[in-house]
Coordinates of C-alpha atoms in Angstrom, one line a residue:
X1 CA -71.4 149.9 130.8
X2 CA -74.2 152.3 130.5
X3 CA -76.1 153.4 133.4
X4 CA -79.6 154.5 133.7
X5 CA -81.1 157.3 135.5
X6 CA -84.2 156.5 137.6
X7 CA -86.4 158.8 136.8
X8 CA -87.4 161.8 139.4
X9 CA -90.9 161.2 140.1
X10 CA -90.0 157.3 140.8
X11 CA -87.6 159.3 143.7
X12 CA -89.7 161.4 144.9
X13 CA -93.0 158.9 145.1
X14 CA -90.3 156.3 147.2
X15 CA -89.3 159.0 149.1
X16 CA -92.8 159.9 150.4
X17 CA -93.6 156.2 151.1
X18 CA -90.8 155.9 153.0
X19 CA -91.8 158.9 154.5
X20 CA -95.1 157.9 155.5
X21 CA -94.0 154.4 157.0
X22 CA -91.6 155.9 159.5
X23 CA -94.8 158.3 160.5
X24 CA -97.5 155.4 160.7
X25 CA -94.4 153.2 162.4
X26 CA -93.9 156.3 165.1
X27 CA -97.8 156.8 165.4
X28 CA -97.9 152.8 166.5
X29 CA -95.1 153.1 168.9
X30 CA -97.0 156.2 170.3
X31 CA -100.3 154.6 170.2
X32 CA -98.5 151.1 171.7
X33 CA -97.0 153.7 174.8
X34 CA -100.3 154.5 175.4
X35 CA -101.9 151.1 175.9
X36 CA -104.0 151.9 172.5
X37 CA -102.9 148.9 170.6
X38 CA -101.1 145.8 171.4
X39 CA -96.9 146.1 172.0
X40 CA -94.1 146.0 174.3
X41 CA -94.0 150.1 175.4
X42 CA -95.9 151.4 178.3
X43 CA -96.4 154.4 179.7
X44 CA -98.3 153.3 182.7
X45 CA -96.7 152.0 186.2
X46 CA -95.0 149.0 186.1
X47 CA -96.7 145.7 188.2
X48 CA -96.1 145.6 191.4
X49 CA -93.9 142.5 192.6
X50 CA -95.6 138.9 193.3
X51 CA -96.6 138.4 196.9
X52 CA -94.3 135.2 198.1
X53 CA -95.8 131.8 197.3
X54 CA -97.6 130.9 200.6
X55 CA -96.2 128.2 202.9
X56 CA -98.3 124.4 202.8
X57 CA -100.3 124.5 205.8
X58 CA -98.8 121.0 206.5
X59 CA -95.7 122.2 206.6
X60 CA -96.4 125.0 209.7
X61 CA -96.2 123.7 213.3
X62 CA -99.4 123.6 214.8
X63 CA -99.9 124.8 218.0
X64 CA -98.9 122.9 221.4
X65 CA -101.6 120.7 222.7
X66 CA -103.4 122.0 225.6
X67 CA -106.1 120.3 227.9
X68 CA -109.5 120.6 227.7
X69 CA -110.3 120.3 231.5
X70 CA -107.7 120.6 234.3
X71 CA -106.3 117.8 236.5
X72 CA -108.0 117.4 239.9
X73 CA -105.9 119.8 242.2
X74 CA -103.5 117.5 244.5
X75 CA -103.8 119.7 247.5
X76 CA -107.6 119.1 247.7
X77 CA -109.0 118.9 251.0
X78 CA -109.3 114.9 251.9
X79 CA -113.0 114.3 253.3
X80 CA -113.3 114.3 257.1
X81 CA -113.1 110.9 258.2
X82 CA -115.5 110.9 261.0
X83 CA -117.9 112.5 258.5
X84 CA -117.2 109.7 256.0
X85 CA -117.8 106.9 258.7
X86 CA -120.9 108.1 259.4
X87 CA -122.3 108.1 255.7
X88 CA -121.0 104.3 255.9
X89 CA -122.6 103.5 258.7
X90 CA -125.7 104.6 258.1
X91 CA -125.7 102.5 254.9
X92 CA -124.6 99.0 256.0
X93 CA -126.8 99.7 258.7
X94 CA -130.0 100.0 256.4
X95 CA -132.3 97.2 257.4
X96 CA -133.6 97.0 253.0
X97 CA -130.0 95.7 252.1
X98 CA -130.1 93.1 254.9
X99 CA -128.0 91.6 257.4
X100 CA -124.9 90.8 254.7
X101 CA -123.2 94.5 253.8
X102 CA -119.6 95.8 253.0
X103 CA -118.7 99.0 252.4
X104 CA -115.2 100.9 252.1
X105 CA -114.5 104.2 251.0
X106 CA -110.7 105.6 250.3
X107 CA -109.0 108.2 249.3
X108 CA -107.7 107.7 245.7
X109 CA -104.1 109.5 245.8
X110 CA -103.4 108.0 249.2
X111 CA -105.4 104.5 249.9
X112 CA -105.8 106.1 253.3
X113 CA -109.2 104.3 255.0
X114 CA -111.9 107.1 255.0
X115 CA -114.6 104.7 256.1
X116 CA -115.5 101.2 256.5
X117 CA -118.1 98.8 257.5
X118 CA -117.3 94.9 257.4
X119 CA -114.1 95.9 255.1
X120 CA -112.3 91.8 254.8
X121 CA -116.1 89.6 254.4
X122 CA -115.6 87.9 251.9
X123 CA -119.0 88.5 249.8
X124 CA -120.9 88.0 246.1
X125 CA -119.1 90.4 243.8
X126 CA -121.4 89.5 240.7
X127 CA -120.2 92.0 237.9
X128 CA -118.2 93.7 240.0
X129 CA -115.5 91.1 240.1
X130 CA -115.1 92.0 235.9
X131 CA -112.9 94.5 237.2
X132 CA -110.0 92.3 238.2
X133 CA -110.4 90.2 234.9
X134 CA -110.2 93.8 233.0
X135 CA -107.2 94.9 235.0
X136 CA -105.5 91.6 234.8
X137 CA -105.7 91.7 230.7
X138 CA -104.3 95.5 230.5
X139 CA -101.8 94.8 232.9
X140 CA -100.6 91.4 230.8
X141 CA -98.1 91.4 228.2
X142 CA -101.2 91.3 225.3
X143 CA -102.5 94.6 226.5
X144 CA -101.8 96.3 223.6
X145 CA -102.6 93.4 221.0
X146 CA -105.4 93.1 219.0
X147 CA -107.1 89.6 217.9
X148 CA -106.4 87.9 214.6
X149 CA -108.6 85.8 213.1
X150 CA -106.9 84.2 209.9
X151 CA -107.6 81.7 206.8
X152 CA -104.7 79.2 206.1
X153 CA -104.8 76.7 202.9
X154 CA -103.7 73.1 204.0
X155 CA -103.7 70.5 201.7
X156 CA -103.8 72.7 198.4
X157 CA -107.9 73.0 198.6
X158 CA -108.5 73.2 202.2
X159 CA -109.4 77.0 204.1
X160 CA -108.9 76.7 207.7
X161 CA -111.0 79.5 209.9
X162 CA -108.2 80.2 212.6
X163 CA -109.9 81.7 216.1
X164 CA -107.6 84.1 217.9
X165 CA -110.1 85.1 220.9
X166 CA -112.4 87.8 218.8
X167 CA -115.7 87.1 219.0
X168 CA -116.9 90.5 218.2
X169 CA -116.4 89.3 214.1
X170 CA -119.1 91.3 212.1
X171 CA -120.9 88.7 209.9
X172 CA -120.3 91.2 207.1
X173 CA -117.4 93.9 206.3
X174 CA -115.8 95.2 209.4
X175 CA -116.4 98.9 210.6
X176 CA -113.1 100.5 211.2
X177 CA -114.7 102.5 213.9
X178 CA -116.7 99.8 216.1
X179 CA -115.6 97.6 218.9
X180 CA -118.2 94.9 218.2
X181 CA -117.8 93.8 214.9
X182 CA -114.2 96.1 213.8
X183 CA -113.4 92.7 211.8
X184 CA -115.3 91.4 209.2
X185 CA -115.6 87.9 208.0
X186 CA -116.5 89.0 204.3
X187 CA -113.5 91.0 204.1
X188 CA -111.8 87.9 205.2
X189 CA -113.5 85.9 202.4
X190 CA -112.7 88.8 199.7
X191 CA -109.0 88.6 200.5
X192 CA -109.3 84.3 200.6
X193 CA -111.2 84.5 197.2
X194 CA -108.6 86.4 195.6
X195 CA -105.9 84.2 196.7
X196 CA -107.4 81.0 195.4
X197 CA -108.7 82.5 192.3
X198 CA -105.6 82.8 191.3
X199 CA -104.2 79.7 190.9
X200 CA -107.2 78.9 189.2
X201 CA -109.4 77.2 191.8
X202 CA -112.9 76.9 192.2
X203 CA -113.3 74.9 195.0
X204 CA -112.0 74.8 198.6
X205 CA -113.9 73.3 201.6
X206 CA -113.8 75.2 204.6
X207 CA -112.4 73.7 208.1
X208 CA -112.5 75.6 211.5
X209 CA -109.2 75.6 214.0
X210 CA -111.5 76.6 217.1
X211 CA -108.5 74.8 219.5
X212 CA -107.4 78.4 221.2
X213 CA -109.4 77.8 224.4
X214 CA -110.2 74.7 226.4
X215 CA -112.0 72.7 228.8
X216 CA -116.1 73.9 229.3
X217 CA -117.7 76.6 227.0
X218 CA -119.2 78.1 230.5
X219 CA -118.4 78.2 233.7
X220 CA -119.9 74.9 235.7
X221 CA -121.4 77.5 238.6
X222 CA -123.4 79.7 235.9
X223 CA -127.2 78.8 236.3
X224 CA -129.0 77.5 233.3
X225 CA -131.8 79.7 233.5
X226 CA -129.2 82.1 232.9
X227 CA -127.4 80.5 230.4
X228 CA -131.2 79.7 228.5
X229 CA -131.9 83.7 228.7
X230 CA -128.9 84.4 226.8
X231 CA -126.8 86.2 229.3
X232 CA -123.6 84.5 228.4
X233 CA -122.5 82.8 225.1
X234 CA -120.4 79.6 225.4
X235 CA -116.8 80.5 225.0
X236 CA -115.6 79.8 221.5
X237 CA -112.0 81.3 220.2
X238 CA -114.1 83.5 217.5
X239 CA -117.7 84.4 216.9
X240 CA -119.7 87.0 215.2
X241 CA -121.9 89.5 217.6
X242 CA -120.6 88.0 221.0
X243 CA -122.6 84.7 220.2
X244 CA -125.5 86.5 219.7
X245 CA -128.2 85.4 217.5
X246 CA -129.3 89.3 216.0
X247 CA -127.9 91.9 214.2
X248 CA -128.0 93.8 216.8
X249 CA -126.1 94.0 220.5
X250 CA -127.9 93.6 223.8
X251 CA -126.7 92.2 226.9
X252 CA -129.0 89.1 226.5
X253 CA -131.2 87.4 223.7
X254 CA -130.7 83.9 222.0
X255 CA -126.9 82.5 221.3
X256 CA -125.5 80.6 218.9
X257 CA -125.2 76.7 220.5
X258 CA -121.5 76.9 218.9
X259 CA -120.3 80.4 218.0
X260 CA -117.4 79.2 216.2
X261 CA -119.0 77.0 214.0
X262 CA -121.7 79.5 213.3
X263 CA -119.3 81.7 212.5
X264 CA -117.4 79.3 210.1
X265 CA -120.1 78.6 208.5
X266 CA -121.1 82.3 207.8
X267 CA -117.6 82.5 206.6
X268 CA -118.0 79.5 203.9
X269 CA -121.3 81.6 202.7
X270 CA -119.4 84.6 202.4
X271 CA -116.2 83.0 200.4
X272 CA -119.4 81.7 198.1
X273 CA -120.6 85.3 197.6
X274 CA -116.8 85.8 196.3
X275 CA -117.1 83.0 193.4
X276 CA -116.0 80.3 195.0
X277 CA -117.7 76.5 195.4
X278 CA -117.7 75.1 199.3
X279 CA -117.7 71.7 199.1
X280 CA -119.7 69.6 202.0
X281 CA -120.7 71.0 205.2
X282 CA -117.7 72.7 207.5
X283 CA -115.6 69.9 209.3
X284 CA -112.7 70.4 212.8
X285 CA -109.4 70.8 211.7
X286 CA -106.6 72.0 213.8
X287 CA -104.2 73.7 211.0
X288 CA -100.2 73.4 211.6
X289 CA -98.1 76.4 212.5
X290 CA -96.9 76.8 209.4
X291 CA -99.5 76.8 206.8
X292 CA -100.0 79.4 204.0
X293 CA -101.9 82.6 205.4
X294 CA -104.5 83.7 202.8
X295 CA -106.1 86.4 205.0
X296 CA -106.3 88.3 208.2
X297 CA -108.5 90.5 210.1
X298 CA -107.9 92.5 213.2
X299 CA -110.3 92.9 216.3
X300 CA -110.4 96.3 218.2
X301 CA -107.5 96.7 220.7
X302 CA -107.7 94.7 223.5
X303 CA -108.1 98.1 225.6
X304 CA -111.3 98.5 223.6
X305 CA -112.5 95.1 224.1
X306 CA -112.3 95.7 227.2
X307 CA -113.9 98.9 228.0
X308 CA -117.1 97.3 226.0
X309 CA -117.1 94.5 228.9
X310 CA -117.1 97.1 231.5
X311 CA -119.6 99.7 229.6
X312 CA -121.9 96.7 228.9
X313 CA -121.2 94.1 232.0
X314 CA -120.7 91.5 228.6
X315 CA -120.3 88.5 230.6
X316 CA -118.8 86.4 227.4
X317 CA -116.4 89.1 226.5
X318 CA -115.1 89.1 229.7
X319 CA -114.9 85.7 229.9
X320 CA -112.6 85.3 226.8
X321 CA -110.1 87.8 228.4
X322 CA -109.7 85.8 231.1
X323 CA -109.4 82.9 228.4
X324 CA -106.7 84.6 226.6
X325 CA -105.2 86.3 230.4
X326 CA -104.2 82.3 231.2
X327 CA -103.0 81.9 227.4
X328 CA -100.4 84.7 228.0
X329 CA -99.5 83.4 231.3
X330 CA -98.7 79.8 229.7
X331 CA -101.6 78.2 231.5
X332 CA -104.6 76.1 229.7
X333 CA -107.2 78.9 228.1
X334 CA -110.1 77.0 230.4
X335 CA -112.1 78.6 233.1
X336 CA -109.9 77.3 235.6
X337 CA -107.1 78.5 234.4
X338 CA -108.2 81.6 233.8
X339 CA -109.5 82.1 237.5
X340 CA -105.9 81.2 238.6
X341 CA -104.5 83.8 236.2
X342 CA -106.6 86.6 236.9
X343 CA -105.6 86.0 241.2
X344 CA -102.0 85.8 240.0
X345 CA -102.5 88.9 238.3
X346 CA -103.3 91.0 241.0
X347 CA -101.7 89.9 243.5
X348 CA -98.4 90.7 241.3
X349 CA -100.1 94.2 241.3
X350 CA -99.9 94.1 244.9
X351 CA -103.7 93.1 246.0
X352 CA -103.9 90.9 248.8
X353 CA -105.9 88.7 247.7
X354 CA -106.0 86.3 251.3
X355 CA -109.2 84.4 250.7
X356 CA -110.2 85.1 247.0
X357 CA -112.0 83.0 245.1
X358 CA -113.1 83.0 241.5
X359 CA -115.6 80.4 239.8
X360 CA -115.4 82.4 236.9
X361 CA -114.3 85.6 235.3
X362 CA -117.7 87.6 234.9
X363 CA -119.4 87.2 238.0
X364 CA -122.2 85.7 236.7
X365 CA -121.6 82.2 238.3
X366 CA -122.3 80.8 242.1
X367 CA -119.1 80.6 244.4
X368 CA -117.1 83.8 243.7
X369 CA -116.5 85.7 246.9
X370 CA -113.9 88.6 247.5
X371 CA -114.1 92.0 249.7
X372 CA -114.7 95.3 249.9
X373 CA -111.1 96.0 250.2
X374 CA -109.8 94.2 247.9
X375 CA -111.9 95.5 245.4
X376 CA -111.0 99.0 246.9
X377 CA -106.9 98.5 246.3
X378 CA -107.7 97.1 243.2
X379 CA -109.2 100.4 241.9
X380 CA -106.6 102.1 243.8
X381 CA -104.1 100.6 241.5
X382 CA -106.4 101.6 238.7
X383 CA -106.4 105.1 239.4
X384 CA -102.3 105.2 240.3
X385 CA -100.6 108.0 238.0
X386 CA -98.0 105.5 237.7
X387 CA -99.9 102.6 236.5
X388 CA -100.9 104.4 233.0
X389 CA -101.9 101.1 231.3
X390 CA -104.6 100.8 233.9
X391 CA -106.2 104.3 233.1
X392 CA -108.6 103.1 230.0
X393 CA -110.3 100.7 232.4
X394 CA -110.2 103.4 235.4
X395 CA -111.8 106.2 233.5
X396 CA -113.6 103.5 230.7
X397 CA -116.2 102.3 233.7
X398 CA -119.7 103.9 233.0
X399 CA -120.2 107.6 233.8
X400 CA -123.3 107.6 236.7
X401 CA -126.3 108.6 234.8
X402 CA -124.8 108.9 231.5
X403 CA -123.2 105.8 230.3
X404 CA -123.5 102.3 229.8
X405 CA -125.4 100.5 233.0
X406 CA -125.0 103.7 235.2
X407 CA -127.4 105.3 231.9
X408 CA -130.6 106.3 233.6
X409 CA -132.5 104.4 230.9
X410 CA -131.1 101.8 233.7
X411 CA -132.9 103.6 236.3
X412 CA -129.5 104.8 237.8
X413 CA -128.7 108.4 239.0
X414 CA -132.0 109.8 237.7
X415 CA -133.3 113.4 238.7
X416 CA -130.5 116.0 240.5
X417 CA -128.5 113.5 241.9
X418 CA -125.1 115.1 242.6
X419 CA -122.4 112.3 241.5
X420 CA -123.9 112.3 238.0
X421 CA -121.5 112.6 235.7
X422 CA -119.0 112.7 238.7
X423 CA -118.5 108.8 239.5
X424 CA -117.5 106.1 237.7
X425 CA -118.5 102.5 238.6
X426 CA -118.6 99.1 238.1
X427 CA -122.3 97.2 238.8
X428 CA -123.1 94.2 239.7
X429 CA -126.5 92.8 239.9
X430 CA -127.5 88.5 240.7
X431 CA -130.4 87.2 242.9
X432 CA -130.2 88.9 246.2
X433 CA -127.0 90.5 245.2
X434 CA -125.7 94.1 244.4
X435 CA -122.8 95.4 243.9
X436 CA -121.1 99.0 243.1
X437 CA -117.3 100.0 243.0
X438 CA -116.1 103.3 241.3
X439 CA -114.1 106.6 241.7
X440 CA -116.6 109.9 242.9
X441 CA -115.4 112.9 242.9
X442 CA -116.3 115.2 245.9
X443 CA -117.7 118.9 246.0
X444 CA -114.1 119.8 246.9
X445 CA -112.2 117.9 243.9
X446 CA -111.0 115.1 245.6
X447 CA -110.9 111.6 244.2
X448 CA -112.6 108.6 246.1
X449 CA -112.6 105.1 245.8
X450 CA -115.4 103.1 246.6
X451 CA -117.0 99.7 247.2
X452 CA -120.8 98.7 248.6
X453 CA -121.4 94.8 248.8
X454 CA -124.7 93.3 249.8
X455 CA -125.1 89.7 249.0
X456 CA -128.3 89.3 251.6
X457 CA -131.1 91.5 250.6
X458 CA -134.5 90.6 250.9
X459 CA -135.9 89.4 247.1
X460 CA -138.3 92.2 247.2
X461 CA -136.1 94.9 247.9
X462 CA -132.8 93.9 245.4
X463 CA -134.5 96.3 242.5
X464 CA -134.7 99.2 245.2
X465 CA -131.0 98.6 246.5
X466 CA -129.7 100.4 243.6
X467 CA -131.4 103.7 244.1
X468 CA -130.1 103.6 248.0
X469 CA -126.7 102.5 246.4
X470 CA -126.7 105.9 244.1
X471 CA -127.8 107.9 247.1
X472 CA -125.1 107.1 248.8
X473 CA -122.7 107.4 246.3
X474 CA -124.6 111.0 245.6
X475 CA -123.6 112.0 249.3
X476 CA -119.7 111.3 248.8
X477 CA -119.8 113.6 245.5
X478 CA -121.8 116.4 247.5
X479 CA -119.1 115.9 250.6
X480 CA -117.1 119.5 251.3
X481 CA -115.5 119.4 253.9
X482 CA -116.9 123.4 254.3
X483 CA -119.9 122.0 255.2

């Protein structure tokens, strides 16, 4: 085996290669220490650590709730009564609100009698008397409902319209954040569509169950000339706009002849918007328990519904509370028996009620007649701490110069009146009659409740009773008993 000898330049070359790789490799890692090219090695400080991964706001309790204005103080000075009968006096006695006059004032937390004048005549409530129908539908077991109105299929091609008492339907889609007009009869028709579409349908004809309620659209006692000027819409168990005739809301203006069928039939031009043929013209059909339920909509709840009555004095609204009051009760859902349910209501809220009577449940009709007091212990069961379904209608009446019919676009607590934005009330306004009942707060924080009845006054002077009605009411919010 013969071996050969590299030869020594071949060494000595590999040897300096070698030699200049470890140098160049040492000169990188000196170079990579120093940050100048890319590596691993650093001289420099190492990071600092991560801060911790901050906490989801969701997931941090919030703070605890606190009130934006303070409860009245209960060891408020109650108002002189001496000083309170005089202020009473001197208003039934004012000759412009004639010879027929009834007023009470009361201490809220108590009930205690601060001043009267003809406290048990029976009198004209007018709107007033929406009170009791509002307080008789919180206080019922449908208080916290809302209204369906639902689509069924009978007979494979027939769409029944089923009322359930809303007839605040929006003609349109429903605005999640109204009263009047929450539901929607086209979102009704979108989810009906859908439902038909499926099983390969085209054509349906559209039948309306408008059964809930009986007996007469409007009370017998409500005059026509009130009836022709739109100030109440014949009682139908669904309707779009309260009856009324616009797009927009007022507390009058031309009504549909049949709200339900109007609305029915706005319902057949919606589903034909969706695709679908409506064959013939919209016929009556009362739809069994049991039929297929294609859609659904939801009104308001009730509590809403009802502070819209009282902010507007909506004598069709209130009407179909009273309707749906006698429903609940397992009476007929007429006038009549909605009157009988409303009495029943109160008096079961302990209102005496001796000599009550209702024609209707707005007010707006001849014949209704109830007191001073009784209207008085009805809002002193409104404002009762313990009666806490009560307290939407209690505070829900409109605010004296700011809200609703108390606005002073109504005339009502205008310039520096002192209850403005301090009492609450109900109106009422007929022919010779006005009404007011509310809460005032005095200059000392107290809580009041009040009533003033005149159902007498002289036809020239009914516009100017209001103004001597707010005057008076101004006095029991300027009360102190510091003088």
């Amino acid at each position: 085996m013969t071996i050969e000898r590299m030869p020594m330049e071949w060494g000595l070359r590999s040897g300096a290669a070698v030699a200049a790789v470890v140098a160049l490799f040492g000169g990188y890692l000196v170079a990579d220490a120093y940050d100048v090219v890319p590596g691993m090695l650093t001289t420099a400080a190492p990071w600092p650590e991560p801060s911790p991964f901050p906490s989801a706001p969701g997931a941090v309790d919030g703070p605890e709730p606190a009130a934006l204005l303070s409860d009245l103080p209960a060891d408020a000075p109650v108002p002189d009564s001496v000083e309170m009968q005089r202020l009473v006096s001197d208003l039934a006695k004012d000759k412009r609100l004639g010879s027929r006059v009834g007023v009470v004032v009361a201490d809220g937390a108590s009930g205690q009698v601060l001043g009267s004048s003809s406290p048990d005549k029976l009198m004209t409530p007018a709107s007033t008397q929406k009170l009791f129908t509002g307080v008789a539908a919180l206080s019922s077991s449908i208080a916290n409902s809302t209204l369906q109105t639902k689509a069924v299929l009978v007979d494979d091609n027939t769409v029944v319209l089923v009322g359930g008492g809303d007839m605040m339907l929006a003609e349109g889609k429903g605005d999640p954040n109204a009263v009047n007009g929450r539901a929607g009869l086209a979102d009704l028709a979108r989810q009906v569509a859908a439902k038909i579409k499926v099983t390969g349908a085209t054509e349906v004809r559209v039948a309306l169950d408008d059964t809930l309620f009986t007996g007469d659209e409007i009370a017998p006692t409500v005059a026509s000339p009130d009836i022709a000027a739109g100030y109440i819409a014949p009682v139908s168990s669904l309707g779009i706009n309260v009856g009324l005739l616009g797009d927009d809301y007022t507390d009058n203006g031309p009504r549909a002849s049949d709200p339900g069928k109007y609305a029915a039939e706005a319902f057949s031009a919606a589903l034909e918007k969706e695709g679908l043929t409506t064959a013939g013209a919209v016929i009556d059909e009362t739809a069994p328990d049991d039929a297929r339920v294609l859609g659904e909509v939801s009104s308001a709840p009730l509590a809403e519904v009802v502070g819209f009555a009282m902010q507007y004095s909506d004598n069709t609204i209130t009407e179909v509370l009273g309707r749906l009051v006698a429903v609940d009760a397992g009476l007929p859902g007429s006038n009549d028996g909605a009157t009988q349910a409303v009495i029943a209501q109160a008096k079961r809220l302990g209102v005496d009620m001796t000599g009550a009577r209702l024609r209707d449940c707005s007010g707006l009709g001849d014949g209704s007649y109830l007191s001073g007091q009784q209207l008085v212990d009805l809002l002193g069961v409104m404002v009762d701490p313990a009666r806490p379904e009560l307290r939407s209608e209690a505070v829900g009446m409109p605010i004296a110069g700011l809200t609703g019919t108390l606005d002073v676009s109504h005339g009502r607590f205008t310039g520096a009146n002192p209850a403005r934005g301090l009492a609450r009330a109900k109106t009422g306004s007929l022919p010779k009659v006005r009404a007011l009942a509310g809460t005032v707060v005095t200059a000392d924080d107290r809580l009041l409740v009040f009533s003033v009845l005149a159902d007498s006054i002289p036809a020239k002077q009914t516009a100017g009773a209001t103004s001597i009605y707010d005057g008076f009411v101004g006095d029991l919010a300027a009360y102190s008993t510091q003088g």
